[in-house]
XYZ file of C-alpha atoms in Angstrom:
668
model
C -14.068 -8.847 -76.742
C -17.057 -10.953 -77.512
C -15.264 -13.169 -79.976
C -18.454 -13.611 -81.903
C -19.102 -12.252 -85.313
C -22.056 -9.931 -85.131
C -24.912 -11.912 -86.576
C -27.397 -9.133 -85.964
C -27.819 -8.248 -89.602
C -28.300 -11.736 -90.976
C -32.031 -11.686 -90.833
C -32.849 -15.332 -90.981
C -29.816 -17.330 -91.738
C -26.647 -16.578 -89.800
C -25.726 -19.446 -87.558
C -23.804 -19.092 -84.356
C -21.194 -21.254 -85.979
C -19.371 -17.969 -86.562
C -19.306 -17.198 -82.904
C -15.606 -16.724 -82.718
C -13.951 -13.794 -84.361
C -10.383 -14.834 -83.796
C -7.652 -13.098 -85.640
C -4.630 -15.221 -86.189
C -4.140 -18.816 -87.122
C -3.923 -21.329 -84.365
C -0.400 -21.910 -85.568
C 0.663 -18.287 -85.158
C 2.456 -16.998 -82.118
C 1.073 -13.660 -81.009
C 2.978 -10.923 -82.826
C 2.604 -8.525 -79.922
C 4.309 -9.313 -76.632
C 3.185 -6.807 -73.985
C 6.148 -7.664 -71.752
C 8.766 -7.092 -74.487
C 7.088 -3.899 -75.663
C 6.689 -2.395 -72.179
C 10.026 -0.602 -72.140
C 9.672 0.678 -75.685
C 6.351 2.456 -75.133
C 6.545 4.723 -72.094
C 2.895 5.705 -72.108
C 0.721 2.834 -70.897
C -2.370 3.918 -72.854
C -0.307 4.336 -76.013
C 0.997 0.815 -75.517
C -2.568 -0.411 -75.068
C -3.647 1.400 -78.249
C -0.876 -0.302 -80.215
C -1.997 -3.648 -78.844
C -5.581 -2.926 -79.973
C -4.317 -2.092 -83.452
C -2.600 -5.465 -83.537
C -5.749 -7.222 -82.349
C -7.881 -5.491 -84.944
C -5.613 -6.483 -87.798
C -5.403 -10.112 -86.727
C -9.039 -10.469 -85.693
C -10.161 -9.087 -89.043
C -8.247 -11.812 -90.857
C -9.991 -14.487 -88.850
C -13.376 -12.837 -89.157
C -13.005 -13.013 -92.928
C -11.876 -16.632 -92.818
C -14.746 -17.624 -90.532
C -17.327 -15.817 -92.655
C -16.094 -17.478 -95.834
C -16.369 -20.907 -94.210
C -19.851 -20.147 -92.938
C -20.946 -18.828 -96.332
C -19.662 -21.970 -98.048
C -21.755 -24.138 -95.725
C -24.906 -21.991 -95.696
C -24.934 -21.818 -99.498
C -24.157 -25.507 -100.011
C -25.046 -27.793 -97.106
C -22.671 -30.741 -97.356
C -20.757 -32.773 -94.811
C -17.502 -31.596 -96.351
C -18.414 -27.925 -95.968
C -19.641 -28.533 -92.448
C -16.343 -30.171 -91.506
C -14.392 -27.245 -92.944
C -16.538 -24.730 -91.125
C -16.186 -26.494 -87.797
C -12.441 -26.784 -88.275
C -12.123 -23.047 -88.868
C -14.270 -22.324 -85.830
C -12.162 -24.617 -83.657
C -8.981 -22.859 -84.754
C -10.562 -19.471 -84.126
C -11.738 -20.473 -80.680
C -8.326 -21.747 -79.692
C -6.613 -18.561 -80.763
C -9.312 -16.433 -79.147
C -8.630 -17.999 -75.806
C -4.871 -17.508 -76.169
C -5.265 -13.862 -77.067
C -7.822 -13.247 -74.341
C -5.244 -14.271 -71.748
C -3.047 -11.464 -73.055
C -5.897 -8.955 -73.212
C -6.927 -9.305 -69.583
C -3.389 -8.399 -68.448
C -4.111 -4.782 -69.379
C -5.545 -2.567 -66.573
C -8.063 -1.134 -69.032
C -10.599 -0.085 -66.403
C -8.094 2.562 -65.236
C -7.587 4.150 -68.649
C -8.693 7.749 -69.179
C -9.503 7.400 -72.877
C -13.189 6.291 -73.061
C -12.757 4.776 -76.533
C -9.836 2.716 -75.267
C -11.903 1.472 -72.339
C -14.826 0.651 -74.609
C -12.751 -1.418 -77.011
C -11.061 -3.308 -74.172
C -14.423 -3.894 -72.512
C -15.673 -5.553 -75.701
C -12.460 -7.568 -76.022
C -12.620 -8.683 -72.400
C -15.566 -11.037 -72.989
C -14.269 -14.267 -74.454
C -17.628 -15.677 -75.536
C -18.322 -19.327 -76.247
C -14.618 -19.940 -76.821
C -14.346 -19.972 -73.019
C -15.476 -23.596 -73.181
C -12.800 -26.235 -73.374
C -12.069 -27.453 -76.883
C -14.234 -30.575 -76.722
C -17.261 -28.763 -75.332
C -16.844 -25.912 -77.774
C -16.775 -28.374 -80.645
C -19.848 -30.095 -79.224
C -21.759 -26.816 -79.018
C -20.858 -25.991 -82.607
C -21.887 -29.452 -83.737
C -25.228 -29.275 -81.949
C -26.199 -26.003 -83.590
C -25.008 -27.258 -86.975
C -26.959 -30.490 -86.653
C -30.172 -28.758 -85.570
C -29.840 -26.237 -88.387
C -29.252 -29.023 -90.884
C -32.360 -30.890 -89.722
C -34.371 -27.717 -90.123
C -32.982 -26.859 -93.554
C -33.423 -30.358 -94.977
C -36.856 -31.108 -93.432
C -39.479 -32.314 -95.902
C -43.043 -33.510 -95.451
C -45.579 -35.465 -97.489
C -48.259 -33.780 -99.556
C -51.730 -33.721 -97.988
C -53.367 -34.546 -101.308
C -50.761 -37.086 -102.424
C -49.258 -39.017 -99.469
C -46.706 -40.648 -101.760
C -45.183 -37.285 -102.632
C -42.862 -36.578 -99.697
C -40.532 -33.901 -100.983
C -42.217 -30.709 -99.814
C -39.703 -28.250 -98.321
C -40.483 -25.228 -96.198
C -39.477 -22.989 -99.090
C -41.119 -22.735 -101.478
C -43.756 -25.465 -101.160
C -45.020 -25.176 -97.578
C -44.825 -21.393 -97.551
C -46.959 -21.352 -100.703
C -49.560 -23.767 -99.310
C -49.957 -21.715 -96.154
C -50.215 -18.573 -98.255
C -52.871 -19.799 -100.669
C -54.817 -22.737 -99.236
C -58.094 -22.134 -97.431
C -58.653 -25.823 -96.641
C -58.320 -26.036 -92.841
C -57.503 -29.746 -92.957
C -54.670 -29.220 -95.428
C -53.365 -26.318 -93.356
C -53.492 -28.423 -90.203
C -51.612 -31.225 -91.959
C -48.818 -28.881 -93.044
C -48.636 -27.263 -89.603
C -48.405 -30.573 -87.719
C -46.112 -32.430 -90.107
C -43.579 -29.590 -90.350
C -43.191 -29.644 -86.580
C -42.727 -33.405 -86.588
C -39.961 -33.191 -89.171
C -38.151 -30.182 -87.692
C -38.600 -29.210 -84.046
C -39.497 -32.627 -82.665
C -36.242 -34.085 -84.008
C -34.191 -31.348 -82.316
C -35.587 -31.628 -78.785
C -32.839 -33.720 -77.214
C -30.073 -31.722 -78.884
C -31.622 -28.481 -77.718
C -31.381 -29.564 -74.072
C -27.636 -30.145 -74.471
C -27.271 -26.843 -76.317
C -28.889 -24.979 -73.405
C -26.544 -26.572 -70.878
C -23.398 -25.788 -72.875
C -24.535 -22.225 -73.647
C -25.133 -21.557 -69.969
C -21.773 -23.052 -69.047
C -20.026 -20.744 -71.518
C -21.911 -17.750 -70.128
C -20.861 -18.490 -66.554
C -17.240 -18.812 -67.685
C -17.630 -15.237 -68.963
C -18.964 -14.101 -65.569
C -22.607 -13.930 -66.637
C -25.238 -15.700 -64.586
C -26.630 -17.484 -67.652
C -26.861 -17.268 -71.432
C -29.837 -14.907 -71.255
C -27.714 -12.291 -69.512
C -24.887 -12.944 -71.964
C -27.222 -12.268 -74.889
C -28.512 -9.041 -73.318
C -25.107 -7.488 -72.682
C -25.038 -5.727 -76.061
C -28.012 -3.580 -75.045
C -25.858 -2.056 -72.291
C -28.959 -1.391 -70.173
C -29.477 -3.124 -66.819
C -33.198 -2.406 -67.089
C -33.503 -3.527 -70.719
C -36.208 -6.104 -69.985
C -38.273 -3.422 -68.285
C -37.777 -1.131 -71.280
C -39.056 -3.813 -73.629
C -42.033 -4.509 -71.381
C -42.948 -0.815 -71.487
C -42.775 -0.819 -75.272
C -45.117 -3.811 -75.390
C -47.525 -2.032 -73.044
C -47.568 0.898 -75.473
C -48.534 -1.190 -78.490
C -50.654 -3.943 -76.881
C -53.997 -2.082 -77.106
C -53.560 -1.703 -80.866
C -52.691 -5.403 -81.215
C -55.814 -6.406 -79.281
C -58.019 -4.417 -81.646
C -56.373 -5.979 -84.689
C -56.632 -9.471 -83.181
C -60.358 -9.046 -82.532
C -61.022 -7.878 -86.069
C -59.018 -10.712 -87.681
C -60.708 -13.331 -85.479
C -64.111 -12.139 -86.707
C -63.040 -12.330 -90.349
C -61.682 -15.846 -89.862
C -64.883 -16.861 -88.105
C -66.869 -15.601 -91.094
C -64.639 -17.670 -93.388
C -64.287 -20.918 -91.423
C -67.297 -20.924 -89.114
C -67.920 -20.685 -85.384
C -66.958 -24.323 -84.797
C -63.369 -23.698 -85.876
C -62.957 -20.054 -84.832
C -64.926 -19.091 -81.736
C -66.106 -15.577 -80.994
C -64.159 -15.236 -77.755
C -61.313 -17.735 -77.894
C -57.763 -17.677 -79.244
C -57.241 -17.895 -82.999
C -56.182 -21.326 -84.368
C -52.560 -20.886 -85.435
C -52.778 -22.799 -88.712
C -55.316 -20.395 -90.235
C -53.132 -17.296 -90.216
C -51.170 -17.859 -93.422
C -47.738 -18.275 -91.846
C -45.953 -21.324 -90.445
C -45.338 -19.567 -87.124
C -48.314 -17.137 -87.119
C -45.761 -14.358 -86.781
C -47.221 -12.287 -89.617
C -50.726 -12.524 -91.056
C -50.459 -10.685 -94.361
C -51.230 -13.863 -96.319
C -54.846 -13.772 -95.150
C -55.399 -10.292 -96.535
C -57.711 -11.686 -99.223
C -60.244 -12.933 -96.655
C -59.943 -10.108 -94.154
C -59.308 -6.829 -95.964
C -61.462 -3.996 -94.554
C -62.695 -2.784 -97.943
C -62.638 -5.794 -100.291
C -64.096 -3.862 -103.220
C -61.110 -1.557 -103.161
C -58.326 -3.203 -105.139
C -55.275 -3.926 -103.013
C -51.850 -2.659 -103.981
C -49.988 -5.537 -105.590
C -47.291 -4.717 -108.117
C -46.314 -8.347 -108.727
C -48.168 -8.568 -112.076
C -46.565 -5.303 -113.205
C -43.125 -6.537 -112.154
C -43.546 -9.656 -114.256
C -44.919 -7.641 -117.170
C -41.864 -5.371 -117.043
C -39.476 -8.318 -116.991
C -38.194 -7.978 -113.440
C -35.583 -10.521 -112.400
C -33.881 -10.956 -109.028
C -30.905 -8.929 -110.254
C -33.163 -6.147 -111.532
C -34.933 -6.046 -108.158
C -31.646 -5.574 -106.336
C -30.466 -2.984 -108.862
C -33.632 -1.042 -108.090
C -32.845 -1.295 -104.379
C -29.327 -0.019 -105.022
C -30.723 3.021 -106.847
C -32.868 3.827 -103.808
C -29.758 4.076 -101.633
C -27.717 6.085 -104.098
C -30.632 8.535 -104.368
C -30.083 9.247 -100.659
C -26.404 10.009 -101.252
C -25.470 6.647 -99.747
C -23.158 4.072 -101.313
C -23.597 1.850 -104.335
C -22.798 -1.844 -104.028
C -19.219 -2.850 -104.968
C -18.787 -4.958 -108.089
C -17.878 -7.973 -105.937
C -21.388 -7.840 -104.444
C -22.915 -8.601 -107.827
C -20.368 -11.297 -108.586
C -20.538 -13.202 -105.285
C -24.083 -12.797 -103.942
C -26.689 -15.545 -104.371
C -29.856 -13.751 -105.468
C -31.933 -16.728 -106.574
C -32.137 -20.330 -105.474
C -29.550 -22.488 -107.249
C -30.507 -25.902 -108.538
C -29.064 -29.184 -107.364
C -27.969 -28.343 -103.822
C -29.333 -27.810 -100.355
C -28.865 -24.381 -98.849
C -30.232 -22.184 -96.104
C -32.767 -20.195 -98.069
C -33.583 -17.498 -95.529
C -32.708 -14.050 -96.813
C -29.509 -12.805 -95.206
C -26.878 -10.083 -95.543
C -23.192 -10.877 -95.015
C -20.171 -8.820 -94.018
C -16.802 -10.492 -94.661
C -14.958 -7.939 -92.539
C -12.338 -6.880 -95.058
C -14.026 -3.595 -95.988
C -14.659 -4.832 -99.542
C -16.653 -8.059 -99.585
C -20.368 -7.750 -98.826
C -23.028 -10.171 -100.056
C -26.693 -11.131 -99.893
C -28.056 -14.670 -100.020
C -31.745 -14.759 -100.936
C -33.914 -17.266 -102.796
C -35.655 -14.382 -104.514
C -39.099 -14.650 -106.050
C -40.261 -12.035 -108.524
C -43.012 -10.537 -106.402
C -43.771 -7.465 -104.337
C -42.874 -8.910 -100.941
C -39.427 -9.983 -102.130
C -38.906 -6.569 -103.707
C -39.311 -5.087 -100.238
C -37.054 -7.781 -98.768
C -34.373 -6.872 -101.297
C -34.391 -3.286 -100.011
C -34.342 -4.542 -96.418
C -31.328 -6.795 -96.944
C -29.473 -4.127 -98.873
C -30.108 -1.834 -95.897
C -27.960 -4.198 -93.856
C -25.227 -4.069 -96.472
C -25.397 -0.270 -96.454
C -24.803 -0.398 -92.686
C -21.769 -2.661 -93.287
C -20.380 -0.260 -95.869
C -20.902 2.843 -93.740
C -19.017 1.485 -90.705
C -16.358 -0.424 -92.668
C -13.560 1.892 -91.466
C -14.272 1.198 -87.795
C -12.281 -1.318 -85.724
C -13.748 -4.789 -85.913
C -15.268 -4.590 -82.427
C -17.415 -1.677 -83.645
C -18.554 -3.301 -86.887
C -22.074 -3.978 -85.683
C -25.284 -2.086 -85.032
C -25.477 0.335 -82.115
C -27.554 -2.338 -80.430
C -28.748 -5.643 -81.893
C -32.062 -4.094 -83.006
C -30.522 -1.258 -84.992
C -29.428 -3.357 -87.952
C -32.893 -4.798 -88.500
C -34.510 -1.391 -87.999
C -32.318 0.201 -90.665
C -33.270 -2.512 -93.143
C -36.958 -2.037 -92.451
C -36.836 1.760 -92.580
C -36.033 1.421 -96.260
C -39.022 -0.867 -96.797
C -41.370 1.608 -95.076
C -40.671 4.116 -97.836
C -40.481 1.636 -100.702
C -43.829 0.013 -99.847
C -45.810 3.253 -100.074
C -48.074 3.633 -103.111
C -46.358 6.982 -103.620
C -42.985 5.296 -104.135
C -44.374 2.474 -106.254
C -45.897 5.077 -108.583
C -42.604 6.973 -108.642
C -40.697 3.924 -109.905
C -43.334 3.027 -112.487
C -44.878 -0.027 -110.844
C -48.221 1.631 -110.068
C -50.301 3.797 -112.330
C -50.600 7.461 -111.456
C -53.752 8.300 -109.519
C -54.786 11.909 -109.058
C -56.799 11.019 -105.953
C -53.948 9.130 -104.329
C -53.628 9.950 -100.655
C -57.228 11.150 -100.483
C -58.901 7.739 -100.772
C -59.771 6.840 -97.177
C -60.722 3.244 -97.911
C -57.493 2.618 -99.829
C -55.521 4.144 -96.951
C -57.161 1.840 -94.399
C -56.519 -1.185 -96.599
C -52.862 -0.205 -96.966
C -52.344 0.364 -93.242
C -54.195 -2.845 -92.472
C -51.785 -4.797 -94.672
C -48.864 -3.097 -92.953
C -50.406 -3.903 -89.573
C -50.696 -7.601 -90.451
C -46.927 -7.553 -90.808
C -45.690 -4.942 -88.354
C -48.154 -4.944 -85.441
C -48.913 -8.656 -85.529
C -45.227 -9.536 -85.367
C -44.545 -7.738 -82.086
C -45.967 -10.218 -79.552
C -44.349 -13.140 -81.358
C -40.955 -11.450 -81.360
C -41.366 -10.586 -77.687
C -42.440 -13.983 -76.403
C -39.840 -15.927 -78.384
C -37.053 -14.597 -76.202
C -39.180 -14.392 -73.067
C -39.386 -18.161 -73.469
C -35.652 -18.593 -74.128
C -34.591 -16.263 -71.325
C -36.584 -18.384 -68.882
C -35.166 -21.576 -70.411
C -31.619 -20.332 -69.885
C -32.482 -19.220 -66.354
C -33.954 -22.616 -65.497
C -37.446 -21.258 -64.875
C -38.618 -23.320 -67.832
C -37.155 -26.821 -67.804
C -37.101 -29.595 -70.378
C -40.124 -31.116 -68.658
C -42.292 -28.179 -69.725
C -40.594 -26.682 -72.796
C -43.593 -27.085 -75.054
C -46.438 -26.340 -72.678
C -44.764 -23.144 -71.487
C -44.223 -22.165 -75.103
C -47.953 -22.425 -75.744
C -48.809 -20.655 -72.509
C -46.824 -17.646 -73.727
C -48.236 -17.832 -77.226
C -51.748 -17.764 -75.838
C -50.966 -15.012 -73.328
C -49.288 -12.618 -75.753
C -50.579 -13.566 -79.213
C -53.995 -14.967 -78.410
C -53.479 -18.029 -80.608
C -53.802 -21.761 -80.017
C -52.458 -24.887 -81.767
C -54.795 -26.670 -84.188
C -54.401 -29.902 -82.197
C -53.559 -30.817 -78.614
C -49.835 -30.778 -77.875
C -47.494 -32.743 -75.631
C -43.991 -32.457 -74.241
C -42.925 -35.036 -76.798
C -43.445 -32.249 -79.333
C -40.992 -29.375 -79.517
C -42.779 -26.590 -81.318
C -40.254 -23.839 -80.470
C -37.682 -25.828 -82.450
C -39.790 -25.489 -85.601
C -38.519 -21.891 -85.748
C -35.096 -21.423 -87.321
C -33.770 -18.780 -84.958
C -34.355 -20.967 -81.916
C -32.430 -23.994 -83.103
C -29.774 -21.821 -84.782
C -29.182 -19.865 -81.550
C -30.024 -16.467 -83.040
C -31.408 -14.059 -80.409
C -34.833 -12.742 -81.379
C -35.613 -9.761 -79.170
C -33.625 -7.669 -81.649
C -36.566 -8.024 -84.038
C -39.031 -6.727 -81.472
C -36.767 -3.759 -80.820
C -36.317 -3.141 -84.529
C -40.051 -3.235 -85.280
C -40.557 -0.444 -82.743
C -37.555 1.778 -83.366
C -37.818 1.575 -87.161
C -40.853 3.856 -86.857
C -38.877 6.107 -84.542
C -36.160 6.286 -87.207
C -38.720 6.682 -89.985
C -40.402 9.618 -88.294
C -37.089 11.434 -87.812
C -35.968 10.839 -91.401
C -39.352 11.882 -92.777
C -39.233 15.128 -90.820
C -35.732 15.752 -92.188
C -36.979 15.063 -95.717
C -39.938 17.422 -95.251
C -42.313 14.504 -95.812
C -43.926 14.423 -92.356
C -45.376 17.182 -90.230
C -47.357 16.186 -87.127
C -49.319 19.408 -87.453
C -50.144 19.003 -91.144
C -52.797 16.371 -91.961
C -51.653 16.488 -95.585
C -48.284 15.035 -94.564
C -49.107 11.882 -92.569
C -46.309 9.534 -91.571
C -47.699 6.532 -93.440
C -47.399 8.346 -96.787
C -43.765 9.398 -96.322
C -41.186 8.296 -98.881
C -37.617 9.506 -98.282
C -36.549 8.537 -101.822
C -34.138 11.097 -103.292
C -33.781 13.049 -100.042
C -30.063 13.605 -99.568
C -30.852 15.422 -96.311
C -32.413 12.268 -94.880
C -29.659 10.118 -96.348
C -26.901 12.239 -94.852
C -28.544 12.099 -91.422
C -28.932 8.331 -91.648
C -25.363 7.901 -92.864
C -24.045 9.852 -89.887
C -25.671 7.364 -87.519
C -24.686 4.305 -89.543
C -21.020 5.296 -89.568
C -20.920 5.113 -85.765
C -21.399 1.347 -85.710
C -21.270 0.374 -82.038
C -18.511 2.838 -81.181
C -20.837 4.600 -78.757
C -23.642 3.315 -76.510
C -26.862 3.004 -78.504
C -28.634 5.984 -76.856
C -25.940 8.199 -78.407
C -26.632 6.787 -81.860
C -30.372 7.100 -81.293
C -29.919 10.747 -80.353
C -27.891 11.510 -83.489
C -30.738 10.284 -85.684
C -33.879 11.100 -83.692
C -32.940 13.590 -80.993
C -34.217 11.064 -78.422
C -32.213 8.797 -76.126
C -34.921 6.240 -75.319
C -36.733 3.647 -77.399
C -40.273 4.853 -77.949
C -43.332 3.394 -79.699
C -45.086 6.689 -80.422
C -43.663 6.686 -83.960
C -45.418 3.374 -84.604
C -48.635 4.686 -83.066
C -48.422 7.847 -85.195
C -47.983 5.754 -88.324
C -50.968 3.514 -87.598
C -53.283 6.093 -85.998
C -55.854 6.079 -88.853
C -56.052 2.276 -88.677
C -56.312 2.319 -84.871
C -59.310 4.675 -85.042
C -60.957 2.551 -87.726
C -60.448 -0.735 -85.850
C -61.868 0.623 -82.615
C -64.945 1.934 -84.380
C -65.493 -1.229 -86.456
C -65.051 -3.587 -83.499
C -67.396 -1.479 -81.393
C -70.072 -1.423 -84.088
C -69.841 -5.184 -84.601
C -69.936 -5.882 -80.861
C -66.659 -7.764 -81.035
C -65.070 -8.898 -77.778
C -61.560 -7.565 -77.246
C -59.095 -10.126 -75.897
C -59.665 -13.856 -75.531
C -60.787 -16.556 -73.148
C -58.512 -19.512 -72.271
C -57.992 -22.126 -74.970
C -59.654 -25.518 -74.762
C -56.662 -27.148 -76.414
C -54.559 -29.229 -74.056
C -50.845 -29.607 -73.502
C -49.776 -32.703 -71.532
C -46.610 -34.717 -71.027
C -46.984 -37.625 -73.461
C -48.990 -38.798 -76.440
C -50.012 -41.789 -74.350
C -51.412 -39.501 -71.671
C -53.228 -37.533 -74.328
C -54.746 -40.760 -75.618
C -56.048 -41.649 -72.147
C -57.573 -38.200 -71.758
C -59.233 -38.442 -75.166
C -60.760 -41.774 -74.190
C -62.108 -40.220 -70.991
C -63.473 -37.319 -73.036
C -65.250 -39.726 -75.357
C -66.884 -41.471 -72.400
C -67.891 -38.144 -70.870
C -69.341 -37.000 -74.198
C -71.595 -40.062 -74.320
C -72.961 -39.131 -70.888
C -73.502 -35.432 -71.610
C -76.929 -33.935 -72.139
C -77.755 -31.089 -74.454
C -77.306 -28.571 -71.643
C -74.575 -25.998 -72.274
C -71.318 -26.093 -70.357
C -71.302 -23.929 -67.233
C -68.705 -21.540 -68.684
C -70.696 -20.868 -71.840
C -72.771 -17.709 -72.005
């Protein structure tokens, strides 16, 4: 078994410090002796099944213990909680290794029962516990330390340099969302990276080495291959590349349109007509979604955008009320309500007086009863959607709670995220927001073309824009683990990929003394990211199937477009979804995909169906404005050291003094 708790559902905050789902205390002697039991169980597969039952019972105990220790640390970052968490992980790892030595004695590859083989196959991978105790502890410590640096990072205020207590959430997120001062945005962008990623660079190098060593001990060539095993597809990277090829033309059209709107706002000097987009102007610390620049880029600005935040505040919404509303959505589908313990133990708003990992996350404690969400909830529309997303993860936990522990995960790592987002696709529709009383009734709803384009544009700034970022993040890490990208070119290769796939550039020149990948939580916390790319594609595949089941989408009926579908109160859709959720990972993911969609392959046509009106509009608007599609190479530089950058800047200054007014040769 991969003795790693499935972190797939913990959207932003599950650390790999729970990597080891062990199932008995270090001080226990295994309660199942295969040699003593051999004579008592004549049938070898029956004996193996009894051993699996023992493993499941014991592993579940340790999974619960590990999750509780991780929760305690993530919700209250102290040295004491860190020490407790690491101690639990060390015990789990030690037991995991002991039990693994018993597991591999079984000739499971010869068994006839496919479920038996599948469970043993999952148990046969030891995971990071394959490292010796000291190295395992070091790996845990490295990830903990990098995560702590990230979570505690603070910068000084641009307008008040003596005020140096600005955290990522909420202060920096809010500045990037609302400020239109490019100098302030550049300050926040640069300083955050100094206080987070740059401080993790040396630790990250050691983390890579130890992760690769653990992977080779598990008979994988490197940690990239270890991460990809859960997709159970030898050609998975090719599959993902094909998905990107399907959606890339739509991204290029959206990129061109946004670049023009930013150029109109900030001027040609800052945003050129044919170059990459400066990363600090896109409203997000990582430029992974661009919805925060809707106000300066919306296609039809005279058409009021859908924003139910004022109505939520008027109606007295609180974090608890938001999650109660999410719960009602699921029960309307004939899915499960949250247990009482969920409401008692979840953290639904940021507590005062302690440091915690604020990223929204859903937690399974592996006892079939304890499920929680940790979210620093704001009373606004975006967090209302996030509440539904996170509760989608919990619904997945609840639906597969009766499965053996090895199957308590999504069918592949992207499924969990996709299920969470499928809920948000319905909840975010104006139709649903009217249904729950947060939007006024409008007789012309669905017939207003301009409002439809604005709505799909906002969705595109979140869904389409995210795809290249999610793709390149693990393209970079896969090559790091494989040694194709070394510590000498971590940062420059990062920016090469960001330019190639996203068409963005840093606001200032960068060096290898910087470590911009480490300014992203998932990278320093060792959370694989390609799952999010997969989820952002297959969620539309899921959505289309559920909408057809609910009678809300008909490809041959223009009055039932996919983007207007809301599966709220459709027990038919809920029953179909529940059937897939209950499978967990008990079958290869194409089987689960087929149960829900009738297809066995990942496919982006659902996404393209959803956004087809926007795609047509963007192509026409870009053509009429004469906008170039794509981008020329950036003029920003990435070199080895700040000192080298200083020398180059001095040379540039001297060259500038000698230049005439003639244009550069590459200008047209």
